[in-house]
PDB file of C-alpha atoms in Angstrom:
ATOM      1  CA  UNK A   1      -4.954  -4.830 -12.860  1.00  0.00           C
ATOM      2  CA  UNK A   2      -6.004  -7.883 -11.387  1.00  0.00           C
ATOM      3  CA  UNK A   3      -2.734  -9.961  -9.847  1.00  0.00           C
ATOM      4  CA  UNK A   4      -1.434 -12.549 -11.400  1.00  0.00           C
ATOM      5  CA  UNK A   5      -1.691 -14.822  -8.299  1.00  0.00           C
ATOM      6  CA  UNK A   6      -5.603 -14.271  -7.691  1.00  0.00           C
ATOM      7  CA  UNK A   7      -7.731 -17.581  -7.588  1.00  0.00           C
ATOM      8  CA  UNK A   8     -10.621 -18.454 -10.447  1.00  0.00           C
ATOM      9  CA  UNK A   9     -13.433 -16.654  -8.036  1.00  0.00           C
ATOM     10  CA  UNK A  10     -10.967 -13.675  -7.184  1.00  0.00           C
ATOM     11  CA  UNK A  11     -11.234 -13.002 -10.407  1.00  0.00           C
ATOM     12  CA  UNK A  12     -14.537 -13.238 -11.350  1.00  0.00           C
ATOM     13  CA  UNK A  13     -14.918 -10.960  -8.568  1.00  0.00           C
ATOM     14  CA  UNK A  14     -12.599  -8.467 -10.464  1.00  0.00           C
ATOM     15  CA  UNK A  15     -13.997  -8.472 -13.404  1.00  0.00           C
ATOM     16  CA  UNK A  16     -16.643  -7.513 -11.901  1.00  0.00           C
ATOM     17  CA  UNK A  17     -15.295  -3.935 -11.268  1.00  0.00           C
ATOM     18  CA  UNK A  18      10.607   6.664  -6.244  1.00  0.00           C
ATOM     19  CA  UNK A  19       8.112   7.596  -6.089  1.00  0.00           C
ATOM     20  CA  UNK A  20       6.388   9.995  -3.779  1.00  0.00           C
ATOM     21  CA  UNK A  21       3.811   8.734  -0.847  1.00  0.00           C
ATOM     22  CA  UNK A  22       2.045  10.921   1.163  1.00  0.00           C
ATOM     23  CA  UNK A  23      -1.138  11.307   3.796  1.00  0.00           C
ATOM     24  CA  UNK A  24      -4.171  13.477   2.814  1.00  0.00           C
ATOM     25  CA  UNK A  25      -3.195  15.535   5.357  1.00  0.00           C
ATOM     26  CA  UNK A  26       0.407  16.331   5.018  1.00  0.00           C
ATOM     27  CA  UNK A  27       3.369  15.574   2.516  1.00  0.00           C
ATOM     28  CA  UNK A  28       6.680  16.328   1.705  1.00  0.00           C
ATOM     29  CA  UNK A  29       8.684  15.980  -1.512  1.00  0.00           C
ATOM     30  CA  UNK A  30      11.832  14.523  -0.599  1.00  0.00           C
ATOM     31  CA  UNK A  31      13.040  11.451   1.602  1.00  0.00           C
ATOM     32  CA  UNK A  32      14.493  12.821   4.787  1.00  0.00           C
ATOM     33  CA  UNK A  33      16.658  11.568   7.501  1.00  0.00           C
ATOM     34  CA  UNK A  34      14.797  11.704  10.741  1.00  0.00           C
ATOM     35  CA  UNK A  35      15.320  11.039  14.502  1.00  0.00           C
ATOM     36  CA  UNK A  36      14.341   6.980  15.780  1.00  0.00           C
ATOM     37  CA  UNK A  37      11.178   6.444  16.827  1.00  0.00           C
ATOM     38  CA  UNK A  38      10.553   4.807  19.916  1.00  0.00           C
ATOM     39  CA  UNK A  39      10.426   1.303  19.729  1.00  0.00           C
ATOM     40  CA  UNK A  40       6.039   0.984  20.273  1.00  0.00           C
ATOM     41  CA  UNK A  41       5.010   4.192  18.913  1.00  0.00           C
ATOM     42  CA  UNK A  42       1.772   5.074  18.680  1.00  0.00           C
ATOM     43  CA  UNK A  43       0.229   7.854  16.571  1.00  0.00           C
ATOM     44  CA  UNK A  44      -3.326  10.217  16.809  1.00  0.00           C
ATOM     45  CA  UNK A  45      -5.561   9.785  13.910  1.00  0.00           C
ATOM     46  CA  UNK A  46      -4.576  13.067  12.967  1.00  0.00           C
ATOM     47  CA  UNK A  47      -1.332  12.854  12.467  1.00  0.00           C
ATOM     48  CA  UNK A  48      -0.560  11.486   8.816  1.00  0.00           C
ATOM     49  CA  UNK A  49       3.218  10.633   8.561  1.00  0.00           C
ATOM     50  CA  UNK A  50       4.797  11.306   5.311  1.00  0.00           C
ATOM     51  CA  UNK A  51       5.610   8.870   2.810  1.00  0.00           C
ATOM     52  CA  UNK A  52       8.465   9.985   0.610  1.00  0.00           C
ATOM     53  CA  UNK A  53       9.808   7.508  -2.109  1.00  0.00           C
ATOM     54  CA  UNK A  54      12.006   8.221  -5.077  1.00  0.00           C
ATOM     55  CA  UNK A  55      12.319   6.156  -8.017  1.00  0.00           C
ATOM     56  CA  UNK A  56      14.773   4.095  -6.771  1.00  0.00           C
ATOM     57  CA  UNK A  57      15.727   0.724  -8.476  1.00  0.00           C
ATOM     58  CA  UNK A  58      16.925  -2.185  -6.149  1.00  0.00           C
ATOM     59  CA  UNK A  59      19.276  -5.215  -7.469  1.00  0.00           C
ATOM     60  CA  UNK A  60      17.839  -8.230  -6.387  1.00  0.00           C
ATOM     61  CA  UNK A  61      19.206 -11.687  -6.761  1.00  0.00           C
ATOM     62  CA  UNK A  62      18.568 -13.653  -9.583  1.00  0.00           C
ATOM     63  CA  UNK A  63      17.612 -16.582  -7.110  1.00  0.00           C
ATOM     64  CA  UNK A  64      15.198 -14.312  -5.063  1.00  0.00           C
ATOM     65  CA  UNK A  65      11.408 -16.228  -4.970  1.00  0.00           C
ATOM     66  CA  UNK A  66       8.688 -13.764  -4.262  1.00  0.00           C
ATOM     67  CA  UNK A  67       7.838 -14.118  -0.666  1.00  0.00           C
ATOM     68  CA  UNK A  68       4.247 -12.913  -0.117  1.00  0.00           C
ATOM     69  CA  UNK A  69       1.961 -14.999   1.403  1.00  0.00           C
ATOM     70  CA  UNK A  70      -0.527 -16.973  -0.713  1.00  0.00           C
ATOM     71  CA  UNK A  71      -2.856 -18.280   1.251  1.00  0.00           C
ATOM     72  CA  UNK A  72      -3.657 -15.568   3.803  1.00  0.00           C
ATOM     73  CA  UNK A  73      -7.277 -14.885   3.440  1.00  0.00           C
ATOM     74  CA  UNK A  74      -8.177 -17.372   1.214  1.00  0.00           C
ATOM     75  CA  UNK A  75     -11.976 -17.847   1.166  1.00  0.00           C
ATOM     76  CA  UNK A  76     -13.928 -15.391  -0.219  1.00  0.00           C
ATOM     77  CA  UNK A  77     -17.432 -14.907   1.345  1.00  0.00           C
ATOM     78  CA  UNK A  78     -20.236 -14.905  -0.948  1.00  0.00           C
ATOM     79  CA  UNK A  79     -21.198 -10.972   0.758  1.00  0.00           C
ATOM     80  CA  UNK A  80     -17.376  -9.909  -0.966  1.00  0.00           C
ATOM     81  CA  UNK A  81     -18.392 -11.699  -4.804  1.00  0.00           C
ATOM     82  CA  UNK A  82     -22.266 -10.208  -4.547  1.00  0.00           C
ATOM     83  CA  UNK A  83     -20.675  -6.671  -3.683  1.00  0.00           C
ATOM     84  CA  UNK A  84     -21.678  -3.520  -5.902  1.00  0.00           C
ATOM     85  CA  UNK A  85     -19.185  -1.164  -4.407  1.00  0.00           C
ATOM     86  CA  UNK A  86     -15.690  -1.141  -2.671  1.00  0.00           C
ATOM     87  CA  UNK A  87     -17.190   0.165   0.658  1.00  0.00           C
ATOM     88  CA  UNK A  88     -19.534  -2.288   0.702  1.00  0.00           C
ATOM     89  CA  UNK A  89     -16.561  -4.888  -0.213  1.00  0.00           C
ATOM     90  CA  UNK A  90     -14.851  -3.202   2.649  1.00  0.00           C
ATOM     91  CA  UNK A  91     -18.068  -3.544   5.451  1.00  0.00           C
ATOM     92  CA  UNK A  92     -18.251  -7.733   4.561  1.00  0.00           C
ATOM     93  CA  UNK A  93     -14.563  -8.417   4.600  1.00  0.00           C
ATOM     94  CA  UNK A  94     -13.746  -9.956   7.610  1.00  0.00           C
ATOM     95  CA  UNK A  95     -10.804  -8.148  10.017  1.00  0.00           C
ATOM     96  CA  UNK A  96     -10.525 -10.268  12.730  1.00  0.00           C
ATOM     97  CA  UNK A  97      -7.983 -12.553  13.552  1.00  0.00           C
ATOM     98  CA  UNK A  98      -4.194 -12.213  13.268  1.00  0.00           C
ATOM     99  CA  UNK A  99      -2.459 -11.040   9.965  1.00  0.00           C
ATOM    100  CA  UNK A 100       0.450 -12.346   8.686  1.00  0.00           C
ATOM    101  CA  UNK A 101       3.806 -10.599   8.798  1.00  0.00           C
ATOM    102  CA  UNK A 102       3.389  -9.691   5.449  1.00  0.00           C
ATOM    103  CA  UNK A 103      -0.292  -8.831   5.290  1.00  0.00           C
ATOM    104  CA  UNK A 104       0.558  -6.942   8.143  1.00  0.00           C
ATOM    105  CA  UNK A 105       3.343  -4.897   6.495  1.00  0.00           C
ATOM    106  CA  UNK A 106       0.846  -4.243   3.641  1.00  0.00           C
ATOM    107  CA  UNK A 107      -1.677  -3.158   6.053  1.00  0.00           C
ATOM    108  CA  UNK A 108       0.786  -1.131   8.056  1.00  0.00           C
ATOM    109  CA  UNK A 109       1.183   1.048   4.545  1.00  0.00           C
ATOM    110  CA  UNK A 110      -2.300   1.606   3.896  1.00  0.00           C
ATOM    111  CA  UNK A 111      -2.848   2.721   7.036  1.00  0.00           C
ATOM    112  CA  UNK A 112       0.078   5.443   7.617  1.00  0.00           C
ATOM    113  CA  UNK A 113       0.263   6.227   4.145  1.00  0.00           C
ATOM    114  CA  UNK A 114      -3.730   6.490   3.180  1.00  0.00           C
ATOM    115  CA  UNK A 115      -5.929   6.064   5.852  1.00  0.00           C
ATOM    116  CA  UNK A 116      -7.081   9.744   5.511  1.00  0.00           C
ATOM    117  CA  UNK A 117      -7.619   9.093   1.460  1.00  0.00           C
ATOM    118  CA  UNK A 118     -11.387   7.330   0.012  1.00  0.00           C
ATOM    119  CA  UNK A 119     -10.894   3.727  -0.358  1.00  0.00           C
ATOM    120  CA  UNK A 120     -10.047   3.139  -3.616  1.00  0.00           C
ATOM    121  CA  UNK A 121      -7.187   5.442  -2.410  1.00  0.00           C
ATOM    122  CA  UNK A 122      -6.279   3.080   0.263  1.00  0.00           C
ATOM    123  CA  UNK A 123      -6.303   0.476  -2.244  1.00  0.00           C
ATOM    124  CA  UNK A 124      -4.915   1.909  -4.766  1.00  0.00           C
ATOM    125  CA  UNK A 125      -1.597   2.257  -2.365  1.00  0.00           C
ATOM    126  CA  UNK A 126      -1.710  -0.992  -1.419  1.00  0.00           C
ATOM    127  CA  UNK A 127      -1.526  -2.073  -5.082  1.00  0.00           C
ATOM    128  CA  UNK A 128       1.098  -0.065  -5.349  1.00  0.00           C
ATOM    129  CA  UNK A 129       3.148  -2.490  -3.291  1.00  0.00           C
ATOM    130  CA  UNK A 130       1.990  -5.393  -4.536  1.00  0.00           C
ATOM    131  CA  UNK A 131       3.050  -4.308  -8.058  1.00  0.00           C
ATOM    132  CA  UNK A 132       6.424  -3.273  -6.253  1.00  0.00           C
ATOM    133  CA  UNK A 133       6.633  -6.597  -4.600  1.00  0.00           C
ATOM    134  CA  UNK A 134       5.740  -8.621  -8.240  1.00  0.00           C
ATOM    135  CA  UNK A 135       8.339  -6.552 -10.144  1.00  0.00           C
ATOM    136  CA  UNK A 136      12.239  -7.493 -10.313  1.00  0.00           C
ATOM    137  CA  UNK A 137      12.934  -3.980  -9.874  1.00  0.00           C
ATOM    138  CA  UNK A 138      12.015  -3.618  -6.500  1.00  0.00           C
ATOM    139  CA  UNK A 139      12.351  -6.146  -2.888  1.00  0.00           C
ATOM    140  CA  UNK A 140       9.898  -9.686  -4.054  1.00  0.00           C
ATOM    141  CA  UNK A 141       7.787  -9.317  -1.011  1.00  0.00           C
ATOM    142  CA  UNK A 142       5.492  -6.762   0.647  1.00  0.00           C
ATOM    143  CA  UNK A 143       7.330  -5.975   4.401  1.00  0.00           C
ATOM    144  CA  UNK A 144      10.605  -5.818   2.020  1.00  0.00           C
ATOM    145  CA  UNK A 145       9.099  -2.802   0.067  1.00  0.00           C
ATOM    146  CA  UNK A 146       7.816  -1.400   2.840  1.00  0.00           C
ATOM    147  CA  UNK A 147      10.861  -1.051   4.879  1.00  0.00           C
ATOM    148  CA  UNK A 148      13.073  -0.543   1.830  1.00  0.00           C
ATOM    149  CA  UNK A 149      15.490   2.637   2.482  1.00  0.00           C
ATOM    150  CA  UNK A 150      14.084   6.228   2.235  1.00  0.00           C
ATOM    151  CA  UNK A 151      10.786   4.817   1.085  1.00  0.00           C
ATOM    152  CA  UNK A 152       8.091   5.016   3.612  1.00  0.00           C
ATOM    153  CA  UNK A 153       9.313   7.921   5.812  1.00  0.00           C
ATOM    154  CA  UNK A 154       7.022   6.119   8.915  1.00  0.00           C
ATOM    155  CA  UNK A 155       9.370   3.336   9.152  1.00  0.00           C
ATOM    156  CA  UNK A 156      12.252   4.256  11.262  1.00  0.00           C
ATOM    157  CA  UNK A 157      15.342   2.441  12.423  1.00  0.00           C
ATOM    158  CA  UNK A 158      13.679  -0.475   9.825  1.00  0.00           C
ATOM    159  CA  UNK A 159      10.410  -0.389  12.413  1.00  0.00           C
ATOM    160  CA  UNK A 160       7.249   0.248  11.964  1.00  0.00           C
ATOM    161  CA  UNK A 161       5.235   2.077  14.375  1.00  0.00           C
ATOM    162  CA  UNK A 162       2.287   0.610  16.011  1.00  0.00           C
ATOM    163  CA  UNK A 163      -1.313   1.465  14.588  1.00  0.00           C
ATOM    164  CA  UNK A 164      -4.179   2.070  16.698  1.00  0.00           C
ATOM    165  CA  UNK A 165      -5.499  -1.342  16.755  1.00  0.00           C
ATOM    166  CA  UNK A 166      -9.027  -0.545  17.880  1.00  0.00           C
ATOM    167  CA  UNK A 167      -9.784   2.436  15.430  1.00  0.00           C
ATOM    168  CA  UNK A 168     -11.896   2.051  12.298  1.00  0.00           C
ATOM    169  CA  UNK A 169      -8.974   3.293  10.387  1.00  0.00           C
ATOM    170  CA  UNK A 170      -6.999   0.192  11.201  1.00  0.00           C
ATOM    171  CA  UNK A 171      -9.776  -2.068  10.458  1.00  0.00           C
ATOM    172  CA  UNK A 172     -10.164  -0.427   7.461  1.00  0.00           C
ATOM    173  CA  UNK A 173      -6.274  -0.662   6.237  1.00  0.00           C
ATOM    174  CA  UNK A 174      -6.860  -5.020   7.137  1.00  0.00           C
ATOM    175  CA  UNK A 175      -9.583  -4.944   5.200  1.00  0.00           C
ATOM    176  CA  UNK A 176      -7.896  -3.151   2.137  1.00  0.00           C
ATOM    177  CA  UNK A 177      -4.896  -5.221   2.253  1.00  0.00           C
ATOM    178  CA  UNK A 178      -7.152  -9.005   2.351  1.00  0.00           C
ATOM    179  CA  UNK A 179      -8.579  -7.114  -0.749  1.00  0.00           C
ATOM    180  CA  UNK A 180      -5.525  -6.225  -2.841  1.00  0.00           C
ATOM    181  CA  UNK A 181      -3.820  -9.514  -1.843  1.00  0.00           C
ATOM    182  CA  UNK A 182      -6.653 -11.145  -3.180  1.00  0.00           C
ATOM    183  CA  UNK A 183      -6.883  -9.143  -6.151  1.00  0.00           C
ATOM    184  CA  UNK A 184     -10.699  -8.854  -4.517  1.00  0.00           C
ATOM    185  CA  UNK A 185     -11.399  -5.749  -6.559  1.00  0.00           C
ATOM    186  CA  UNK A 186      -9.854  -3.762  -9.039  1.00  0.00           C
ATOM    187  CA  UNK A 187      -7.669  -0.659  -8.587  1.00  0.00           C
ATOM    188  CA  UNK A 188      -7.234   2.055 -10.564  1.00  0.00           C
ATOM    189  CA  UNK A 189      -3.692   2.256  -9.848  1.00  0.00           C
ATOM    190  CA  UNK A 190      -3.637  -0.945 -12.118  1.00  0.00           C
ATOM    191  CA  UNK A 191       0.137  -1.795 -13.022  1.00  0.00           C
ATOM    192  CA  UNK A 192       1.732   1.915 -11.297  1.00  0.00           C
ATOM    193  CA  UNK A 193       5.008   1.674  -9.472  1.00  0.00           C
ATOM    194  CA  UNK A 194       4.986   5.267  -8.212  1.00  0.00           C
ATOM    195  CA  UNK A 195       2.994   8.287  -7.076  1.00  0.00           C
ATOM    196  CA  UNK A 196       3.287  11.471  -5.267  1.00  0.00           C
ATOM    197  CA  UNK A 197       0.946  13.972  -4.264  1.00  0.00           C
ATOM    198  CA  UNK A 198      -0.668  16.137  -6.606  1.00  0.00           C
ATOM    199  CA  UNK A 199       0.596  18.794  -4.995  1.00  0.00           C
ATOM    200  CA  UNK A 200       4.638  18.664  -5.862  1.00  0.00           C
ATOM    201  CA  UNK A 201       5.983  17.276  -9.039  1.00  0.00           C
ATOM    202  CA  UNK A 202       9.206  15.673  -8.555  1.00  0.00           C
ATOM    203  CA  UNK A 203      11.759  15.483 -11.429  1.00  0.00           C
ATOM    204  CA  UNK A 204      11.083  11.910 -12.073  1.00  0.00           C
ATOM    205  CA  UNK A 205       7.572  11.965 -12.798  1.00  0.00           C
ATOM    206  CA  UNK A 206       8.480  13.587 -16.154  1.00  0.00           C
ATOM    207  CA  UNK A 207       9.917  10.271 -17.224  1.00  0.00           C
ATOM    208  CA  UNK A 208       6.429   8.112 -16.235  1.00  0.00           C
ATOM    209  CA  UNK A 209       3.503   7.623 -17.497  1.00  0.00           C
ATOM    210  CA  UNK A 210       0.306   8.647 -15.078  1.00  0.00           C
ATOM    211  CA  UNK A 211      -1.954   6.108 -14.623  1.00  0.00           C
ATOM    212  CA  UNK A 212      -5.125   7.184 -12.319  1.00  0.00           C
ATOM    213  CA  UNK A 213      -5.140  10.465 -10.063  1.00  0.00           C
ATOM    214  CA  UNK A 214      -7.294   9.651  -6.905  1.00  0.00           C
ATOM    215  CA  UNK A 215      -8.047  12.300  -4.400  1.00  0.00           C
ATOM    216  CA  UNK A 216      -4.596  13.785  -3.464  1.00  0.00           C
ATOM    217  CA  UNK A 217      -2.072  11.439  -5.176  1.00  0.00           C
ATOM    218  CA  UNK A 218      -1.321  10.708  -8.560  1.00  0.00           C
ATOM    219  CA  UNK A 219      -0.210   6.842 -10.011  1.00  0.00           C
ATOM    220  CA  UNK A 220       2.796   6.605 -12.151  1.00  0.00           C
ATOM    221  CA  UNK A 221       4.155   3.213 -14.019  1.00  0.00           C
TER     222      UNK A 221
END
């Protein structure tokens, strides 16, 4: 699905190609109350927190505007609309600089929820919360998903703990979210709400419909 707020050339570029979150390398199947977290936590590569998420349906004001940024990452370099591949998408999509709150929050996600999944994994999390964040069901922009209640069971104490800023992972997980925000390539999550790993089936997944299975998780609408 490409967004609906993606410019003309985002979407040539596209055209061109709860709820249960978890790690590749560890997941539960319930949300879980858990001790804080320090304030500036910090966490190994190897250690994938768990991202638990029922299918839980949030009120949300009538008068509530969508909130995510729209012009964070605005240019797209001619090496991102000649690119044959997501990876290679990924390598020419510039990470430097500061994010914004929100494309920091959507960042943030990729990285402790996917970073040990392929990319289109990574992204297809990502659109996950953008669909979240587009959807009157759910909070209208992308830290408000993120940190909504039992959801994303890295988030303590509403915080989220700090990535490794220097690792490859985390350069990765900015250069996934600049994608999805951009609507820079298409997922195969396309319009999915929910997903858990393929390795539990919680009771609500009978009542969705699958959408893609990547690697370890499966995409629900």
């Amino acid at each position: 699905m490409v967004r609906k707020t993606m410019t003309a050339t985002a979407a040539a570029v596209a055209a061109g190609i709860v709820l249960t979150f978890a790690g590749a390398e560890t997941s539960g199947a319930f949300a879980q109350e858990s001790d804080p977290a320090p304030e500036s936590t910090e966490l190994p590569d190897e250690v994938m927190p768990v991202f638990v998420a029922k299918p839980v349906v949030q009120p949300i004001p009538a008068a509530d505007i969508p909130s995510v940024p729209s012009d964070d990452f605005s240019d797209i370099s001619d090496q991102a609309a000649n690119a044959t591949s997501l990876h290679a998408l990924v390598s020419t999509t510039p990470t430097d600089g500061a994010l914004s709150e929100e494309l920091h929050c959507l960042a943030g996600a990729v990285y402790f929820e996917s970073r040990g999944e392929p990319l289109d994994g990574q992204l297809a999390v990502a659109q996950v919360i953008i669909n979240r964040s587009e959807s009157r069901q759910f909070p209208s922009s992308y830290c408000g998903v993120v940190h909504q209640r039992s959801q994303f069971s890295f988030v303590k104490n509403g915080r989220m703990p700090s990535p490794r800023r220097e690792s490859s992972a985390w350069q990765r997980a900015k250069a996934i979210a600049r994608i999805a925000h951009q609507g820079m390539w298409q997922s195969e999550a396309e319009d999915s709400l929910y997903f858990h790993a393929n390795y539990v089936r919680p009771s609500w997944s009978r009542s969705k419909q699958a959408r893609a299975t990547i690697n370890t998780h499966i995409f629900y609408r």
